[in-house]
CSV table of C-alpha atoms in Angstrom, one decimal:
chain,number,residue,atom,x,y,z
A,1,UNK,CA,1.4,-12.9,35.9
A,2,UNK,CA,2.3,-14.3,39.3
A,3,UNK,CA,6.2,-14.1,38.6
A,4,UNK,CA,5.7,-10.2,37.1
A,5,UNK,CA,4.1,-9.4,40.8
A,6,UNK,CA,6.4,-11.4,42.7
A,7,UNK,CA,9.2,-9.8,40.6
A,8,UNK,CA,7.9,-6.0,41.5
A,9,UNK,CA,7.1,-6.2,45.2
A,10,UNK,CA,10.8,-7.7,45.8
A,11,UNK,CA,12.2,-4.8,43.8
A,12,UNK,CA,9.7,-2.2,45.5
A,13,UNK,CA,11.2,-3.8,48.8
A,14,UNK,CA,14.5,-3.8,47.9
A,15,UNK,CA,14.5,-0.2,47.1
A,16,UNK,CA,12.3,1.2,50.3
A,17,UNK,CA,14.8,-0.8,52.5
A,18,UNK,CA,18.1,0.7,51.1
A,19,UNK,CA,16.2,3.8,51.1
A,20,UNK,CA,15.5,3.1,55.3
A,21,UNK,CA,19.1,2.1,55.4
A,22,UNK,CA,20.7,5.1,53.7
A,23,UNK,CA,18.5,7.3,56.2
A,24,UNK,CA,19.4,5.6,59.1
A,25,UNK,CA,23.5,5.6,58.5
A,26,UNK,CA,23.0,10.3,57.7
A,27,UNK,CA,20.9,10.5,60.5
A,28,UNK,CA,22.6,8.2,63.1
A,29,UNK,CA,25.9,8.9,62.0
A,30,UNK,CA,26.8,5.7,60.3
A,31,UNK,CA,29.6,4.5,58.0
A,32,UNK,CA,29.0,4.7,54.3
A,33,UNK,CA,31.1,1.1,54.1
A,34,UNK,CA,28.3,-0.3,56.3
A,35,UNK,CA,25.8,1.2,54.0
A,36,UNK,CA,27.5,-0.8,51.0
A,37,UNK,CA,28.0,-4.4,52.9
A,38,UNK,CA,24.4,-3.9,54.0
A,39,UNK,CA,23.5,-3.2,50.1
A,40,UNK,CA,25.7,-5.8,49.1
A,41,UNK,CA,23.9,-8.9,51.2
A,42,UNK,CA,20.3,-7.6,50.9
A,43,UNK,CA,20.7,-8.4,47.3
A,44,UNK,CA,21.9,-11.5,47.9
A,45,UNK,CA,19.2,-12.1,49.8
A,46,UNK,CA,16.3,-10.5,47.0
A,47,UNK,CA,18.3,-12.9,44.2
A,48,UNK,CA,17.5,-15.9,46.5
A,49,UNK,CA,13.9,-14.8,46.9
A,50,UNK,CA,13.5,-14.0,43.2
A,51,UNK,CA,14.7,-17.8,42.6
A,52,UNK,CA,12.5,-19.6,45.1
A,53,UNK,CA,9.9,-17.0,43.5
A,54,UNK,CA,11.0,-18.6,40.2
A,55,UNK,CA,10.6,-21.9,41.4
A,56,UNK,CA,7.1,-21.7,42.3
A,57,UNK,CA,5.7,-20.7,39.4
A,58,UNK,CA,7.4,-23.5,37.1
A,59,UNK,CA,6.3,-25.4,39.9
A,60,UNK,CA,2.7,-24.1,39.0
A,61,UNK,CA,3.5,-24.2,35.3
A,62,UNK,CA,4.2,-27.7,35.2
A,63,UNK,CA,1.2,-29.0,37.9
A,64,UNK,CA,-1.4,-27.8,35.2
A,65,UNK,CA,0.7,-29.2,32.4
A,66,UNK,CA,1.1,-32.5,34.1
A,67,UNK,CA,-2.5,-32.4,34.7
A,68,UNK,CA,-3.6,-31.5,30.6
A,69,UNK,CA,-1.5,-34.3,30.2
A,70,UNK,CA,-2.7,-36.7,32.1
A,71,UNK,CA,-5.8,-36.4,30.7
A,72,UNK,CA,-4.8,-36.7,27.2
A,73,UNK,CA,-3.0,-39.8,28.3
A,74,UNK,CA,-6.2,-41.3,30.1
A,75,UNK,CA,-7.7,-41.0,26.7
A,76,UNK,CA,-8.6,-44.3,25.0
A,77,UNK,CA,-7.9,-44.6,21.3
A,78,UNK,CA,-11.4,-46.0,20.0
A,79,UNK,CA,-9.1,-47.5,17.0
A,80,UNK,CA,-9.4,-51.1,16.0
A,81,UNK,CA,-6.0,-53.3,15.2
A,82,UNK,CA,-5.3,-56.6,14.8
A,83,UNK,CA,-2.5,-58.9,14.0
A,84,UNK,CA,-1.8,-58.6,10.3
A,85,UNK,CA,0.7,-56.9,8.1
A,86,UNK,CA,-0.7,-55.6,4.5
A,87,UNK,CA,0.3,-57.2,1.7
A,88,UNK,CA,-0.5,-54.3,-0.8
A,89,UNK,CA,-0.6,-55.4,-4.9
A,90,UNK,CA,-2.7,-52.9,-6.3
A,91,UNK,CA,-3.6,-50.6,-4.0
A,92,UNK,CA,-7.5,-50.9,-4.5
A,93,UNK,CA,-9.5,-49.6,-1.8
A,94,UNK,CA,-13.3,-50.6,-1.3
A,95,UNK,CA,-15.7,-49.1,1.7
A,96,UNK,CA,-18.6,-51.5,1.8
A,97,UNK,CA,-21.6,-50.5,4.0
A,98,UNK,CA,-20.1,-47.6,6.0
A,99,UNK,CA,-21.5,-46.3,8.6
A,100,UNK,CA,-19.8,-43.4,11.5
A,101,UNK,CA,-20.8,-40.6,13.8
A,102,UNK,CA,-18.9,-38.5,15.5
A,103,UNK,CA,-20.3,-38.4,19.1
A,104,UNK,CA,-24.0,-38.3,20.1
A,105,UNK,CA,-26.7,-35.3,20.6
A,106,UNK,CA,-27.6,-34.8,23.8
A,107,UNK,CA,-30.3,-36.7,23.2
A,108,UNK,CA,-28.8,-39.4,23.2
A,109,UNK,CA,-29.4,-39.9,19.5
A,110,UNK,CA,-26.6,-40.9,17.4
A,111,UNK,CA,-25.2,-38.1,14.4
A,112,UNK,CA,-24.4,-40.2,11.5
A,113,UNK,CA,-22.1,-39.0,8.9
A,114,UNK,CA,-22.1,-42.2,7.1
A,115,UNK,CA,-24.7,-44.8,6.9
A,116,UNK,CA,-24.5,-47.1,4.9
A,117,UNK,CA,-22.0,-45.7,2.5
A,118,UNK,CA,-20.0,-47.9,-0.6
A,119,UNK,CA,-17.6,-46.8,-2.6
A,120,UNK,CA,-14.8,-48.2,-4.9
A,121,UNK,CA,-11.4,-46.4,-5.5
A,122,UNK,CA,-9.9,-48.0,-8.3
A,123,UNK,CA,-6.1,-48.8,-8.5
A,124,UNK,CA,-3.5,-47.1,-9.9
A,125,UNK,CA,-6.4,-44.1,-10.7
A,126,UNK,CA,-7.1,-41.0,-9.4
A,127,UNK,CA,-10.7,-39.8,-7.9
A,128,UNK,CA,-11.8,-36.3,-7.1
A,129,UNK,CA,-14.6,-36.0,-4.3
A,130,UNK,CA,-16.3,-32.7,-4.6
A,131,UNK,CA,-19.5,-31.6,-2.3
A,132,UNK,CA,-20.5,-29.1,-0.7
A,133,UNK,CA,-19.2,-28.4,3.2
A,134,UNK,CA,-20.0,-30.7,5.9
A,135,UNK,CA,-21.2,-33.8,3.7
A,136,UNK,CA,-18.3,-36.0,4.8
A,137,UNK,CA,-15.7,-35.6,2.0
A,138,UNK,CA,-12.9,-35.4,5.0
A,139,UNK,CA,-14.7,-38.3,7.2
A,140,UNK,CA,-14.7,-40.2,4.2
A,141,UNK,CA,-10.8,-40.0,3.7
A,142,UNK,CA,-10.3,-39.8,7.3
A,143,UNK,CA,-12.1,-43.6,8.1
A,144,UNK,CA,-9.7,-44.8,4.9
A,145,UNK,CA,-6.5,-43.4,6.3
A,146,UNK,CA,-7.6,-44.9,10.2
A,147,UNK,CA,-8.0,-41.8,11.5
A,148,UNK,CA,-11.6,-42.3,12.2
A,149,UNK,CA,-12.8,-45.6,13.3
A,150,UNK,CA,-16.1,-46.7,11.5
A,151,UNK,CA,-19.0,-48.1,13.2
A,152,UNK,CA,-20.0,-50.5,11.2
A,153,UNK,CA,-19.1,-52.0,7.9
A,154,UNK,CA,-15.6,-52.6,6.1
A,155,UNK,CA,-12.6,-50.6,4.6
A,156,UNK,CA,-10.4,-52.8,2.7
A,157,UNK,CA,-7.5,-52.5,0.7
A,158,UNK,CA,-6.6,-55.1,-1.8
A,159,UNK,CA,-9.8,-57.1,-0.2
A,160,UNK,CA,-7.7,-57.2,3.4
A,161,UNK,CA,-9.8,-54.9,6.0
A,162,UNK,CA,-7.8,-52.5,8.0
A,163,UNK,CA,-9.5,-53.5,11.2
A,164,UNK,CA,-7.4,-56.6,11.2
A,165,UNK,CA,-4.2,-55.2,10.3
A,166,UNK,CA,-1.2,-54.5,13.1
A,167,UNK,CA,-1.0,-50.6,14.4
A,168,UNK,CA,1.7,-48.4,12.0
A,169,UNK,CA,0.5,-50.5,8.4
A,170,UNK,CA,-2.0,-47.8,7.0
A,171,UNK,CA,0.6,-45.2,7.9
A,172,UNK,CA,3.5,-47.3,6.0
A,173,UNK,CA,1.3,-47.4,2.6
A,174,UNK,CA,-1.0,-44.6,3.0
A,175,UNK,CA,0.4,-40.6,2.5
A,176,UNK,CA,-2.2,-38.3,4.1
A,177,UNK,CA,-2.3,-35.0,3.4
A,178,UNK,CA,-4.5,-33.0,5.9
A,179,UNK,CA,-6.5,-29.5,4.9
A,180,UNK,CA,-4.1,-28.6,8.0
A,181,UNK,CA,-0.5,-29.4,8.3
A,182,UNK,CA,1.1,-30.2,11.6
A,183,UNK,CA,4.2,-27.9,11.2
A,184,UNK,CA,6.8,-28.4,14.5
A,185,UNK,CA,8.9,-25.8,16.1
A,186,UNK,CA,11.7,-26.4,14.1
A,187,UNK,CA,13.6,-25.9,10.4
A,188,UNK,CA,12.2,-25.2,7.1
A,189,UNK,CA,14.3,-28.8,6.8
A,190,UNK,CA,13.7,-30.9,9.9
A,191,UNK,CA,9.8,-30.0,9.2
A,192,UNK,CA,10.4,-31.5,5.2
A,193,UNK,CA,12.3,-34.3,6.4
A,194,UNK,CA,9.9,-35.1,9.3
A,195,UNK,CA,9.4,-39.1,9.4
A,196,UNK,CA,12.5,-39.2,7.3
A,197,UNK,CA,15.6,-39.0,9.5
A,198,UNK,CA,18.0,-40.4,6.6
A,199,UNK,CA,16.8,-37.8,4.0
A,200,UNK,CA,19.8,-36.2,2.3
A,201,UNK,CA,19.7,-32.0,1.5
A,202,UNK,CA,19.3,-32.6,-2.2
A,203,UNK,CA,16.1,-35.2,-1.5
A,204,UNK,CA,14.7,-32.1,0.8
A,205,UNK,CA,15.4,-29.4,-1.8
A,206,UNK,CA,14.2,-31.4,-4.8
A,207,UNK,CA,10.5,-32.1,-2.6
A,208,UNK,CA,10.7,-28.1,-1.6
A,209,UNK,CA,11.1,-27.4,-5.7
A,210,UNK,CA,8.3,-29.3,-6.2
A,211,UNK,CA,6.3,-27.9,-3.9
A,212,UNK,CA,7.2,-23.9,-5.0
A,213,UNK,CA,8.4,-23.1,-1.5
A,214,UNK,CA,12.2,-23.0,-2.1
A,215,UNK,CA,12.2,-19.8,-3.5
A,216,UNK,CA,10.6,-18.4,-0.1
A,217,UNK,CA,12.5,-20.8,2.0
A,218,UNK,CA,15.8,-19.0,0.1
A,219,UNK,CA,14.8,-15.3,0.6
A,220,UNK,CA,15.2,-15.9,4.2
A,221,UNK,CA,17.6,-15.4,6.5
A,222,UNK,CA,19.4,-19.3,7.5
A,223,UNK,CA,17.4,-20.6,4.4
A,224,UNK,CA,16.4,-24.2,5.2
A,225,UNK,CA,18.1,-23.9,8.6
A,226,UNK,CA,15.7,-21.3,9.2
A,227,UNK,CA,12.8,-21.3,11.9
A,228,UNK,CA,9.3,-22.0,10.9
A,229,UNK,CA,8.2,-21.2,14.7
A,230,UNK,CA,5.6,-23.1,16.8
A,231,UNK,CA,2.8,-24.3,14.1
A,232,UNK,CA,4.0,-22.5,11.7
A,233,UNK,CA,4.0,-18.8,13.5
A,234,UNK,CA,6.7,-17.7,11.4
A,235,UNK,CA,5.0,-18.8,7.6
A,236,UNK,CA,1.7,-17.5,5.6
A,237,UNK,CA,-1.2,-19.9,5.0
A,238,UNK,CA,0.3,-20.8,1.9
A,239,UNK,CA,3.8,-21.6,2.9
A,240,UNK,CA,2.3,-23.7,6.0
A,241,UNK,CA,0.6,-25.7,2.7
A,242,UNK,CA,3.5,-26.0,0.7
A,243,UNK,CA,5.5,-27.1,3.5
A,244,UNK,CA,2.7,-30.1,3.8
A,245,UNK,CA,2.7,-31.0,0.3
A,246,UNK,CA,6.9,-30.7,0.1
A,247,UNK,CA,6.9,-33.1,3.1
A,248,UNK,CA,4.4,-35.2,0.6
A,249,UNK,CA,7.1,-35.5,-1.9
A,250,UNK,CA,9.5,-37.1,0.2
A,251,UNK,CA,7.0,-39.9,0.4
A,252,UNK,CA,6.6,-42.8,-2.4
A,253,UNK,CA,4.0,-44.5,-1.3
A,254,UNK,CA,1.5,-46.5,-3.3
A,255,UNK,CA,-1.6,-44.4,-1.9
A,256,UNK,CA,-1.7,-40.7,-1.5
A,257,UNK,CA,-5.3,-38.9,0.3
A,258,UNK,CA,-5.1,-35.0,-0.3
A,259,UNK,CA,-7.8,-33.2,1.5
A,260,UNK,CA,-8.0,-29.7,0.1
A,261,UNK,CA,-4.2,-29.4,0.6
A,262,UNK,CA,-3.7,-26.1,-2.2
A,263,UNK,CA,-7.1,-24.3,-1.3
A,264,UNK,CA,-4.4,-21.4,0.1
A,265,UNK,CA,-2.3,-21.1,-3.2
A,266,UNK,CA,-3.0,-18.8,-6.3
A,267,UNK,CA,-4.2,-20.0,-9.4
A,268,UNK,CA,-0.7,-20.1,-10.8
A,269,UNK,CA,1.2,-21.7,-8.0
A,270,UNK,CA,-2.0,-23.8,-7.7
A,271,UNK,CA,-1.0,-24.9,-11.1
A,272,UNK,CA,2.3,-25.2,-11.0
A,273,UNK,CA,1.7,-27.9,-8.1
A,274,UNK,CA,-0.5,-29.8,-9.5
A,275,UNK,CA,1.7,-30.5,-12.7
A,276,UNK,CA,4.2,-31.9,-10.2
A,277,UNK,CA,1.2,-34.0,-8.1
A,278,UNK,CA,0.6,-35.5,-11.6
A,279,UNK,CA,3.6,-36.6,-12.3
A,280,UNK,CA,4.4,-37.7,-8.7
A,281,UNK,CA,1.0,-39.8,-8.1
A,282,UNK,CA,1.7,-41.5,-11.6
A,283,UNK,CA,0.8,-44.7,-11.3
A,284,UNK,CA,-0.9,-44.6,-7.8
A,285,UNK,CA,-4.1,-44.8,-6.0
A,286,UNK,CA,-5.3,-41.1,-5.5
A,287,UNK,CA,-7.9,-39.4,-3.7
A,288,UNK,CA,-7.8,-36.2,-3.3
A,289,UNK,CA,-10.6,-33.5,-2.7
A,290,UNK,CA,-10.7,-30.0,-3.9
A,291,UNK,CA,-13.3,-27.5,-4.8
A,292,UNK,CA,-11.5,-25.8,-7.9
A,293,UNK,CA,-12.1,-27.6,-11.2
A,294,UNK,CA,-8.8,-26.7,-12.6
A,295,UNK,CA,-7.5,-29.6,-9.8
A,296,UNK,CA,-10.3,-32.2,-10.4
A,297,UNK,CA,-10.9,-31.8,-14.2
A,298,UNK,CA,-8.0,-34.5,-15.0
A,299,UNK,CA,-9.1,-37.1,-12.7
A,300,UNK,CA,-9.9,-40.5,-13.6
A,301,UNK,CA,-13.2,-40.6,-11.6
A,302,UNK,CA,-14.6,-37.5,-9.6
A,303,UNK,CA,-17.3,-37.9,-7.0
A,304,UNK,CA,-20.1,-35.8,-6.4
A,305,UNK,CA,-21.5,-35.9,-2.7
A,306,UNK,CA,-24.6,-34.4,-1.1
A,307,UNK,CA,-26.5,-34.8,1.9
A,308,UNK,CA,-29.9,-36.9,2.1
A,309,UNK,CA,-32.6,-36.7,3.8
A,310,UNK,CA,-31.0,-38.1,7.2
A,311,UNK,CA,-28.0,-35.6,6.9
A,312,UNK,CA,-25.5,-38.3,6.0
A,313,UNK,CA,-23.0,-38.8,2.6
A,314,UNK,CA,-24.7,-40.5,-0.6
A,315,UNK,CA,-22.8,-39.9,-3.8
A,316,UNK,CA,-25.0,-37.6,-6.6
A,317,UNK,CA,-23.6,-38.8,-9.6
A,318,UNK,CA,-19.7,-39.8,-10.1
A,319,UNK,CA,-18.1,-40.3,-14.0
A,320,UNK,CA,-15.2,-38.5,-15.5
A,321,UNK,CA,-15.0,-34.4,-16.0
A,322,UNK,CA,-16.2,-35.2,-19.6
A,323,UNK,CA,-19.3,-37.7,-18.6
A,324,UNK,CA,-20.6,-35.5,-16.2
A,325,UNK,CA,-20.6,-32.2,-18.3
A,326,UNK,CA,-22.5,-34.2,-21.1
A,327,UNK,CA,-25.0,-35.8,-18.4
A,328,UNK,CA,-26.1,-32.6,-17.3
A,329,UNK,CA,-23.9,-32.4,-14.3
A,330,UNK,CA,-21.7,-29.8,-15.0
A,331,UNK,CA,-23.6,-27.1,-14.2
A,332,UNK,CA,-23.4,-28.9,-10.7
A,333,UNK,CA,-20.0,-28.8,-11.1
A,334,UNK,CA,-19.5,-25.1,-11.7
A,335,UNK,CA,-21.8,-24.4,-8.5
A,336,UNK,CA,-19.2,-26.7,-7.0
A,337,UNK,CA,-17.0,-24.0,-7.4
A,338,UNK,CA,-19.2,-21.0,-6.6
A,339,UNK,CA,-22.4,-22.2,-5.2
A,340,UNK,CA,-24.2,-18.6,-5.7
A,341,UNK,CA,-24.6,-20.2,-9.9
A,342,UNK,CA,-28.0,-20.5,-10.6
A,343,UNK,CA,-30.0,-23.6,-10.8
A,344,UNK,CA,-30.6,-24.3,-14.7
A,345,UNK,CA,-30.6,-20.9,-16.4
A,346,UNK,CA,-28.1,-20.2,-19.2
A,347,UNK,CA,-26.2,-17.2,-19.4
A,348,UNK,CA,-25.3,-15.1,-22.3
A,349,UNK,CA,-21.5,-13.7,-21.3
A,350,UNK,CA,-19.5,-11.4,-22.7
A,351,UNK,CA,-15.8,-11.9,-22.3
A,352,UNK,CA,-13.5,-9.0,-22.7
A,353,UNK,CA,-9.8,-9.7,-22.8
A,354,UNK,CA,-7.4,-6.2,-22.5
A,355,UNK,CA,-4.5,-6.6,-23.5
A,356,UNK,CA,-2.3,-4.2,-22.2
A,357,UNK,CA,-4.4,-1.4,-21.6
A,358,UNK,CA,-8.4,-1.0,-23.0
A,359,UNK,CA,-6.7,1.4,-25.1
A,360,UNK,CA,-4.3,-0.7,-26.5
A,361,UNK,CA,-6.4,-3.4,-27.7
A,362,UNK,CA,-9.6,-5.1,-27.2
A,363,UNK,CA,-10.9,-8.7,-27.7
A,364,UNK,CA,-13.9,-9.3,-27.7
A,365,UNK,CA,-15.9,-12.8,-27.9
A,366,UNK,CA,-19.3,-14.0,-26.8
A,367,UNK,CA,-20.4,-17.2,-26.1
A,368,UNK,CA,-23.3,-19.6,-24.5
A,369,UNK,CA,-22.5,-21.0,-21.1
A,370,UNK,CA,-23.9,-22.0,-17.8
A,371,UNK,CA,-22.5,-19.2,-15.9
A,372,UNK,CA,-23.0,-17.1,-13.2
A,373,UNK,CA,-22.2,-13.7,-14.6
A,374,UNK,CA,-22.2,-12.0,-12.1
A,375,UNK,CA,-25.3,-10.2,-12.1
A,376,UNK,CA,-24.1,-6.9,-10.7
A,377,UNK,CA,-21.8,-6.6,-13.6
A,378,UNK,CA,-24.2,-4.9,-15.5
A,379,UNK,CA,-22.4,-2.8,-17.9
A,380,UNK,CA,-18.4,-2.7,-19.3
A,381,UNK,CA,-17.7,0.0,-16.1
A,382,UNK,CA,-18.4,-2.3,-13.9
A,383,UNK,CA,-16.4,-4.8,-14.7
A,384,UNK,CA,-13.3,-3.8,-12.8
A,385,UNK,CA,-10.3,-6.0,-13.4
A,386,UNK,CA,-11.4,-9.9,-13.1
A,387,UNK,CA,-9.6,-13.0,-14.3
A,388,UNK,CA,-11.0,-16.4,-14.2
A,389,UNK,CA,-9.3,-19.9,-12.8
A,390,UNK,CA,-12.1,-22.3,-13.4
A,391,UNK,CA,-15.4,-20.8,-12.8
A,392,UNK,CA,-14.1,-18.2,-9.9
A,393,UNK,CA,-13.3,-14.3,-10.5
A,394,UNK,CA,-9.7,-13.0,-8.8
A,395,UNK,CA,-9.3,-9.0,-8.5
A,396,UNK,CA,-5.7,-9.8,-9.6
A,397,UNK,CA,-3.8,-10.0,-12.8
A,398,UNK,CA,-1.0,-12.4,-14.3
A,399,UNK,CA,1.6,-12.6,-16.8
A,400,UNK,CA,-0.5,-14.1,-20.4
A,401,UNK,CA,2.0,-16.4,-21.0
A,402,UNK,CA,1.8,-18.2,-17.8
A,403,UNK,CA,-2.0,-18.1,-18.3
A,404,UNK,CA,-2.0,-19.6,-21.6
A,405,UNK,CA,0.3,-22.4,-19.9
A,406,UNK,CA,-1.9,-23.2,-17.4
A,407,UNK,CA,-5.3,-22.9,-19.5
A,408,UNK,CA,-6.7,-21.5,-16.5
A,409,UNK,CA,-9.7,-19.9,-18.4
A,410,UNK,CA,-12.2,-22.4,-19.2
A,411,UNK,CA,-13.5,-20.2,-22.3
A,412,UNK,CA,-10.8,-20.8,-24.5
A,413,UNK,CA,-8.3,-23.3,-24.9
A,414,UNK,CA,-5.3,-22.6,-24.4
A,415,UNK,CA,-4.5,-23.1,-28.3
A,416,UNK,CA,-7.2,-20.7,-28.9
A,417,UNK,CA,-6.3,-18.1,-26.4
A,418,UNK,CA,-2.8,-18.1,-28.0
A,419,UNK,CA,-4.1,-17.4,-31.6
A,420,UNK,CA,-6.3,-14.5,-30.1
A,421,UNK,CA,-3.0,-13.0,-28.7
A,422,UNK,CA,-1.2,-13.9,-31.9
A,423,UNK,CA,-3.5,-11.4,-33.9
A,424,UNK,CA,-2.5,-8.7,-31.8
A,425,UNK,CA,1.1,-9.4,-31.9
A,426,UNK,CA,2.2,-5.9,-32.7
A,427,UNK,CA,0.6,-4.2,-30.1
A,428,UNK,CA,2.0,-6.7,-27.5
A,429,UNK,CA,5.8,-5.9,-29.3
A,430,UNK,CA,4.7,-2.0,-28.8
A,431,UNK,CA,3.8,-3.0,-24.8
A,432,UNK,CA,6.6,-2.0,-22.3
A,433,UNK,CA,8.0,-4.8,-20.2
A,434,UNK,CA,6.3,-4.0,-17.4
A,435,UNK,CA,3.4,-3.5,-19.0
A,436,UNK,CA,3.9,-6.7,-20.7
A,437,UNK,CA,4.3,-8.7,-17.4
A,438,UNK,CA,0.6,-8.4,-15.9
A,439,UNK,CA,-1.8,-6.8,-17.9
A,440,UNK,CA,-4.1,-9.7,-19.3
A,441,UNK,CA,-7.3,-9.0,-17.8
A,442,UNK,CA,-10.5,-10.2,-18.5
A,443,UNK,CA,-14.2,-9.7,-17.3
A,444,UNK,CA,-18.1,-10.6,-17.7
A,445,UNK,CA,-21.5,-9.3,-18.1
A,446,UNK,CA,-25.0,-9.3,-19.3
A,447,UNK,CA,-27.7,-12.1,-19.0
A,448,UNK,CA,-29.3,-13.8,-22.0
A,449,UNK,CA,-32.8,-12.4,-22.7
């Protein structure tokens, strides 16, 4: 703002001066080759102006920035090292008697997050923590990967506490995968290969494969040369993710943390990512957190937090997908996914499937489940066009096949889904391509009496 004014009065002087000038040389009879020498200096003179004008407000530019940071300098990391490298086996992680807080109230009373929290991650498995916002699923993560430093208590992997180990040996063992991805002003590449000077093109382009972003990293112009602007400017939400988790495969470490790192993607790309997670966490420790069941039903172990009575963390229940369904706690599971599902009442739904059009063909099946159902879906009008991805409608459509692939609809299997489409073969031969493409839809309604 100050170089736009400085910038206007010089040019509003510039131009009432050469105005007083030319009026001076008609009326007083002077030369028009004194006119143009005067001209000729006087903006000599405004360009010297204009670049002291330009030097001041750098100058002011990089005063305040020298100031921010000095103060970000002046802060003092509250993180505890010591002298020890890790000597990682297994990779088994163990938080015994946890306790952290963020800052205090103004009080003066301490906000615990943790108190007194233990929990075992098992090597080589992979555990799903589920819970509802703000019960410390990310602190929990967080304190393991030494971003947080706890209180009180012990985090130890392979029964050697990170408080005693040097500065840089989480990093070197641990891949952590933030719900928000630090993307730099820089290439779809250098941003992929960040941490990983000697990566080669084909390791970048394999990891962006993996993560389903070369195909949007080819459309553009420079392709993996391309810009990805300052955090990201120049990408969607779901491209800044992929980016993250692309930048994940160029790791091979023995732990990986994923905190809600796909919650931007569509059910299919969702899915299509976690079939290469799977195969890329194989035989590692894994935590990751997520609120769709589709990405926690296939963990070893998933996790169930919930607030007590103090506010902090205390695990619900934890078991496999299977244990927890059959003990009762999958209907805690499916409000995991949409929290407006009804405490203990069963739902009678009615699943339509259109193939094609509603003229074309109809399926229809009914079946017992705990289920929202959407009580405003009243009658088959209503309905609209809804598919389902775990317990979650989507006003959106997507090719059968792919959906069959994916088993995205908890229903039906996705053996049992195909057989349903097999009956109606002919009238998906008589379908046009396009037709063919996208139009598997499916929606609910109408409560058990």
């Amino acid at each position: 703002m100050v170089k736009i004014t400085s910038t206007c009065s010089l040019e509003v002087g510039k131009l009432i001066t050469f105005l007083l000038v030319l009026r001076s040389a008609v009326y007083n009879g002077g030369k028009p080759g004194s006119v143009l020498a005067f001209n000729f200096y006087w903006v000599n003179v405004i360009n010297t102006l204009n670049f002291f004008a330009g030097i001041q407000t750098r100058l002011t530019q990089g005063l305040t920035a020298a100031r921010q940071l000095r103060t970000i300098l002046e802060i003092k990391s509250t993180i505890v090292y010591g002298c020890h490298e890790l000597q990682l086996d297994n990779g088994k992680i163990q938080m015994k008697d946890v306790s952290f807080h963020h800052h205090k109230e103004e009080n003066g009373d301490k906000r615990h997050v943790l108190k007194n929290f233990s929990v075992e991650f098992a090597a080589g498995t992979t555990t799903a923590i589920i819970g509802p916002s703000g019960c410390g699923k990310s602190t929990i993560v967080g304190s393991i990967a030494k971003v947080h430093q706890i209180q009180k208590g012990s985090i130890t992997f392979d029964d050697q506490n990170t408080n005693t180990l040097k500065r840089g040996e989480v990093p070197k063992h641990v891949a952590y995968l933030e719900q928000k991805t630090a993307i730099f002003d820089g290439t779809f590449a250098e941003n992929i290969a960040y941490g990983y000077p000697g990566a080669s093109h084909n390791d970048i382009q394999a990891a962006a494969k993996k993560a389903r972003i070369h195909d949007s990293i080819m459309e553009r112009s420079g392709e993996y040369g391309a810009n990805v602007g300052e955090n990201g400017s120049n990408l969607s939400g779901g491209e800044n993710q992929r980016l993250g988790v692309a930048r994940l495969f160029m790791t091979n470490k023995p732990i990986i943390i994923i905190d809600e790192a796909t919650s931007a993607q569509d059910a299919v790309t969702q899915s299509q990512i976690d079939e290469s997670l799977e195969e890329h966490c194989r035989d590692k420790t894994v935590i990751k957190i997520a609120h769709r069941l589709s990405t926690i039903k296939g963990a070893d172990k998933i996790i169930r937090l919930e607030k007590d009575e103090d506010g902090c963390a205390r695990i619900a229940e934890q078991g496999t997908h299977d244990e927890l369904m059959e003990q009762g706690g999958g209907l805690q599971l499916r409000r995991q996914e949409d929290p407006k599902v009804p405490a203990n009442e069963n739902y009678c739904v009615e699943t339509w499937f259109y193939i094609g059009s509603s003229e074309d063909c109809e399926v229809r099946t009914k079946t017992l489940l705990h289920e929202p159902a959407f009580n405003q879906l009243r009658t088959k009008e209503q309905l609209g066009y809804l598919i389902f991805s775990g317990n979650r409608a989507f006003p959106t459509t997507y090719d059968f096949r792919s959906l069959i692939q994916s088993e995205m609809i908890p229903h039906f299997s996705g053996a049992r889904l195909e057989a349903l489409l097999r009956r109606h073969a002919d009238t998906l031969d008589n379908m046009s391509n396009r037709e063919s493409q996208a139009k598997l839809e499916c929606g609910m309604f109408g409560k058990d009496q």
